[in-house]
Amino acid sequence: MLENLTAVPSQAELASVMIRHRPEF
């Protein structure tokens, strides 16, 4: 999964927003 994020910086940004929106994470 980490490799995917590194390959696609856009995905990393989306994940950051998702995590911020979901305090459960």
CSV table of C-alpha atoms in Angstrom, one decimal:
chain,number,residue,atom,x,y,z
A,1,MET,CA,0.0,0.0,0.0
A,2,LEU,CA,2.8,2.4,0.9
A,3,GLU,CA,4.4,1.7,-2.5
A,4,ASN,CA,1.2,2.8,-4.2
A,5,LEU,CA,1.1,6.1,-2.2
A,6,THR,CA,4.7,6.8,-3.1
A,7,ALA,CA,4.0,6.1,-6.8
A,8,VAL,CA,0.9,8.4,-6.7
A,9,PRO,CA,1.4,11.5,-4.6
A,10,SER,CA,-2.2,12.4,-5.4
A,11,GLN,CA,-3.5,9.3,-3.6
A,12,ALA,CA,-1.4,10.3,-0.5
A,13,GLU,CA,-3.2,13.6,-0.4
A,14,LEU,CA,-6.6,12.0,-0.7
A,15,ALA,CA,-5.7,9.5,2.1
A,16,SER,CA,-4.6,12.5,4.3
A,17,VAL,CA,-8.0,14.1,3.8
A,18,MET,CA,-9.8,10.8,4.4
A,19,ILE,CA,-7.9,10.2,7.6
A,20,ARG,CA,-8.6,13.8,8.8
A,21,HIS,CA,-12.3,13.4,8.0
A,22,ARG,CA,-12.3,10.0,9.8
A,23,PRO,CA,-10.9,10.4,13.3
A,24,GLU,CA,-11.5,6.7,13.7
A,25,PHE,CA,-8.3,6.1,11.7
